[in-house]
Amino acid sequence: GENVEQHPSTLSVQEGDSAVIKCTYSDSASNYFPWYKQELGKRPQLIIDIRSNVGEKKDQRIAVTLNKTAKHFSLHITETQPEDSAVYFCAASSLGNTDKLIFGTGTRLQVFP
Amino acid sequence: GAGVSQSPRYKVAKRGQDVALRCDPISGHVSLFWYQQALGQGPEFLTYFQNEAQLDKSGLPSDRFFAERPEGSVSTLKIQRTQQEDSAVYLCASSLRTTTDTQYFGPGTRLTVL
């Protein structure tokens, strides 16, 4: 089955700097890759997603890139702000009877003012 | 509109007790998922419903875990004879259709088994 690895586990940046989180997946059939932000004690919230027919997607300060050949995808946050501090999870999903998401282990991002 | 809701938000159970966790998905959403999130970990898939049909229960850890969605809307996750290792946050998510649509998560139920 699908396995998703995520790095780094923790990331500290200065406000205004960029942050990059990387994930790799094992199942070449995976075709949907969402990123979720989870604040302490809160529900995971989708911040951006990408499908396998696209190599890059951007939404204001957030972008995601996908390399299907290498089976990895990355989250890029530019001009980080303290409110970006949270745990970020990548996930991968395969099309089939079950569209279950396989999550990475999470990255705790801290943005210092 | 209303998002996914779950109840109770917190549940403390003594080892051996049975618990029932409720999920109210977004109205009209066909797909419903249950995930288990241990402290400091990512959510792990438990089971999936398409309307009232349970199409995948491969993630349920043991036969003490049971889920249902009898009318294709509200779902209940039941854990019998709870064990300490069942302590976790149980997240419910729903999505509009059966393909890889966005999954919207509920706030979760934090289960603590003493």
Coordinates of C-alpha atoms in Angstrom, one line a residue:
Chain A
G1 CA 0.0 0.0 0.0
E2 CA 0.8 3.7 -0.1
N3 CA 3.5 5.1 2.2
V4 CA 4.2 8.8 2.7
E5 CA 7.3 10.2 4.2
Q6 CA 7.6 13.8 5.3
H7 CA 10.6 16.0 6.2
P8 CA 11.5 17.8 8.2
S9 CA 9.7 17.0 11.4
T10 CA 10.3 20.5 12.8
L11 CA 11.1 23.7 11.1
S12 CA 11.8 27.1 12.6
V13 CA 12.0 30.2 10.5
Q14 CA 12.2 33.9 11.0
E15 CA 9.1 35.9 10.0
G16 CA 9.3 36.9 6.3
D17 CA 11.5 33.9 5.4
S18 CA 10.4 31.0 3.2
A19 CA 9.6 27.5 4.5
V20 CA 9.7 24.3 2.4
I21 CA 8.3 20.9 3.5
K22 CA 8.9 17.8 1.4
C23 CA 7.1 14.6 1.0
T24 CA 7.7 11.4 -0.9
Y25 CA 5.2 8.7 -1.7
S26 CA 5.5 5.1 -2.8
D27 CA 2.4 4.3 -4.9
S28 CA 2.8 5.5 -8.5
A29 CA -1.0 5.3 -8.9
S30 CA -1.5 8.1 -6.4
N31 CA -3.1 11.0 -8.1
Y32 CA -4.2 13.5 -5.5
F33 CA -2.0 15.3 -3.0
P34 CA -3.5 17.6 -0.4
W35 CA -1.8 19.6 2.3
Y36 CA -3.5 20.2 5.6
K37 CA -2.7 22.7 8.4
Q38 CA -3.6 21.7 11.9
E39 CA -3.4 24.1 14.8
L40 CA -3.2 22.7 18.3
G41 CA -6.4 21.1 19.3
K42 CA -8.1 22.0 16.0
R43 CA -9.3 20.1 13.0
P44 CA -7.0 19.6 9.9
Q45 CA -7.8 22.3 7.3
L46 CA -7.0 22.0 3.7
I47 CA -4.7 24.7 2.5
I48 CA -3.8 23.6 -1.0
D49 CA -3.9 20.5 -3.1
I50 CA -2.6 19.3 -6.4
R51 CA -3.6 16.5 -8.8
S52 CA -1.2 14.4 -10.9
N53 CA -2.0 16.1 -14.1
V54 CA -0.4 19.4 -12.8
G55 CA 3.2 20.1 -11.9
E56 CA 2.7 23.2 -9.8
K57 CA -0.1 25.1 -8.1
K58 CA 0.0 28.5 -6.3
D59 CA -2.4 30.3 -4.0
Q60 CA -1.0 33.6 -2.8
R61 CA 1.9 32.8 -0.4
I62 CA 1.5 29.1 -0.7
A63 CA 2.6 26.8 -3.6
V64 CA 2.9 23.1 -4.1
T65 CA 5.1 21.3 -6.7
L66 CA 4.8 17.7 -7.8
N67 CA 7.4 15.5 -9.4
K68 CA 5.6 12.3 -10.5
T69 CA 8.8 10.7 -11.8
A70 CA 10.6 11.1 -8.5
K71 CA 7.3 10.6 -6.6
H72 CA 7.7 13.6 -4.4
F73 CA 5.9 16.8 -3.7
S74 CA 6.7 19.9 -1.7
L75 CA 4.9 22.8 0.0
H76 CA 6.4 26.2 -0.2
I77 CA 5.3 29.1 2.0
T78 CA 6.8 32.5 1.2
E79 CA 6.8 35.6 3.4
T80 CA 6.0 33.5 6.5
Q81 CA 4.0 35.1 9.3
P82 CA 3.6 34.1 12.9
E83 CA 0.0 32.8 12.2
D84 CA 1.5 30.3 9.8
S85 CA 2.8 28.4 12.9
A86 CA 1.1 25.0 13.0
V87 CA 1.6 21.4 12.1
Y88 CA 1.4 20.7 8.4
F89 CA 0.5 17.3 7.0
C90 CA 1.0 16.1 3.4
A91 CA -1.2 13.3 2.1
A92 CA -1.6 11.1 -0.9
S93 CA -4.6 9.4 -2.3
S94 CA -5.2 6.8 -5.0
L95 CA -8.2 6.6 -7.2
G96 CA -10.2 3.5 -6.5
N97 CA -13.0 2.2 -4.3
T98 CA -11.6 4.0 -1.4
D99 CA -10.2 7.6 -1.7
K100 CA -8.6 7.3 1.6
L101 CA -5.8 9.7 2.4
I102 CA -2.4 8.4 3.6
F103 CA -0.8 11.1 5.7
G104 CA 2.8 12.0 6.4
T105 CA 4.0 12.3 10.0
G106 CA 3.7 16.1 10.0
T107 CA 6.0 19.1 10.2
R108 CA 5.8 21.5 13.1
L109 CA 6.5 24.9 11.7
Q110 CA 7.4 27.7 14.0
V111 CA 7.6 31.3 12.7
F112 CA 9.4 33.6 15.0
P113 CA 8.6 37.4 14.9
Chain B
G1 CA -22.8 26.5 5.7
A2 CA -22.3 24.1 8.5
G3 CA -19.2 22.0 8.4
V4 CA -18.6 18.5 9.7
S5 CA -19.5 18.1 13.4
Q6 CA -18.6 15.5 15.9
S7 CA -19.8 14.6 19.3
P8 CA -18.8 14.3 22.0
R9 CA -15.7 16.5 21.7
Y10 CA -14.1 14.7 24.7
K11 CA -14.7 11.3 26.1
V12 CA -13.1 9.6 29.1
A13 CA -13.8 5.9 29.5
K14 CA -12.6 3.3 31.9
R15 CA -10.8 0.4 30.4
G16 CA -13.4 -2.2 29.3
Q17 CA -16.2 0.3 28.7
D18 CA -17.9 0.7 25.3
V19 CA -18.0 4.1 23.6
A20 CA -19.9 5.5 20.7
L21 CA -18.6 8.5 18.7
R22 CA -20.9 10.4 16.4
C23 CA -20.2 12.2 13.1
D24 CA -22.5 14.6 11.2
P25 CA -21.1 15.1 7.7
I26 CA -21.7 18.1 5.5
S27 CA -25.2 17.7 4.1
G28 CA -25.2 16.0 0.7
H29 CA -21.8 14.6 1.0
V30 CA -21.6 11.0 -0.3
S31 CA -18.3 9.9 1.1
L32 CA -17.5 9.7 4.8
F33 CA -14.2 8.7 6.4
W34 CA -13.0 7.9 9.9
Y35 CA -9.4 8.5 10.9
Q36 CA -7.5 7.9 14.1
Q37 CA -4.9 10.4 15.1
A38 CA -2.5 9.5 17.9
L39 CA -0.6 12.3 19.7
G40 CA 2.0 13.8 17.5
Q41 CA 1.1 11.7 14.5
G42 CA -0.8 12.1 11.3
P43 CA -4.3 10.8 10.9
E44 CA -4.5 7.1 10.0
F45 CA -7.4 5.7 8.0
L46 CA -9.9 3.5 9.7
T47 CA -12.9 3.1 7.4
Y48 CA -14.8 4.5 4.5
F49 CA -18.5 4.8 3.6
Q50 CA -20.1 5.7 0.3
N51 CA -23.6 6.6 1.3
E52 CA -24.7 3.8 3.6
A53 CA -22.3 1.2 2.2
Q54 CA -19.1 0.5 4.1
L55 CA -16.7 0.0 1.2
D56 CA -13.4 -0.3 3.1
K57 CA -12.8 -1.2 6.7
S58 CA -9.2 -2.2 6.3
G59 CA -7.9 0.3 8.8
L60 CA -10.0 -0.8 11.8
P61 CA -7.4 -2.1 14.3
S62 CA -9.5 -4.9 15.7
D63 CA -13.0 -6.4 15.8
R64 CA -13.7 -4.2 18.8
F65 CA -14.1 -1.4 16.3
F66 CA -17.4 -1.1 14.4
A67 CA -18.8 1.7 12.3
E68 CA -22.1 2.3 10.7
R69 CA -23.9 4.9 8.5
P70 CA -27.4 3.4 8.2
E71 CA -29.1 6.2 6.3
G72 CA -26.2 7.5 4.4
S73 CA -25.7 10.6 6.5
V74 CA -24.8 10.5 10.3
S75 CA -22.2 7.9 11.2
T76 CA -21.3 6.3 14.4
L77 CA -18.0 4.7 15.4
K78 CA -18.3 2.2 18.2
I79 CA -15.4 0.8 20.2
Q80 CA -16.2 -2.1 22.5
R81 CA -14.2 -3.1 25.6
T82 CA -11.9 0.0 25.2
Q83 CA -8.2 -0.4 25.9
Q84 CA -5.6 2.2 26.8
E85 CA -4.1 2.0 23.3
D86 CA -7.4 3.2 21.9
S87 CA -6.7 6.6 23.4
A88 CA -6.5 9.0 20.5
V89 CA -8.4 11.7 18.6
Y90 CA -10.9 10.2 16.2
L91 CA -11.5 12.4 13.2
C92 CA -14.4 12.2 10.8
A93 CA -14.2 13.6 7.3
S94 CA -16.7 13.9 4.4
S95 CA -16.4 14.7 0.7
L96 CA -18.9 15.5 -1.9
R97 CA -18.6 12.7 -4.4
T98 CA -16.8 9.4 -4.7
T99 CA -13.7 10.6 -6.5
T100 CA -10.9 12.4 -4.9
D101 CA -12.7 15.4 -3.8
T102 CA -11.6 17.6 -0.9
Q103 CA -12.1 15.9 2.4
Y104 CA -13.4 18.2 5.1
F105 CA -12.6 17.2 8.6
G106 CA -14.6 17.5 11.8
P107 CA -13.1 18.8 15.1
G108 CA -12.5 15.3 16.3
T109 CA -13.4 13.4 19.5
R110 CA -10.6 13.0 22.0
L111 CA -10.9 9.7 23.6
T112 CA -9.0 8.9 26.8
V113 CA -9.1 5.4 28.2
L114 CA -8.0 5.1 31.8

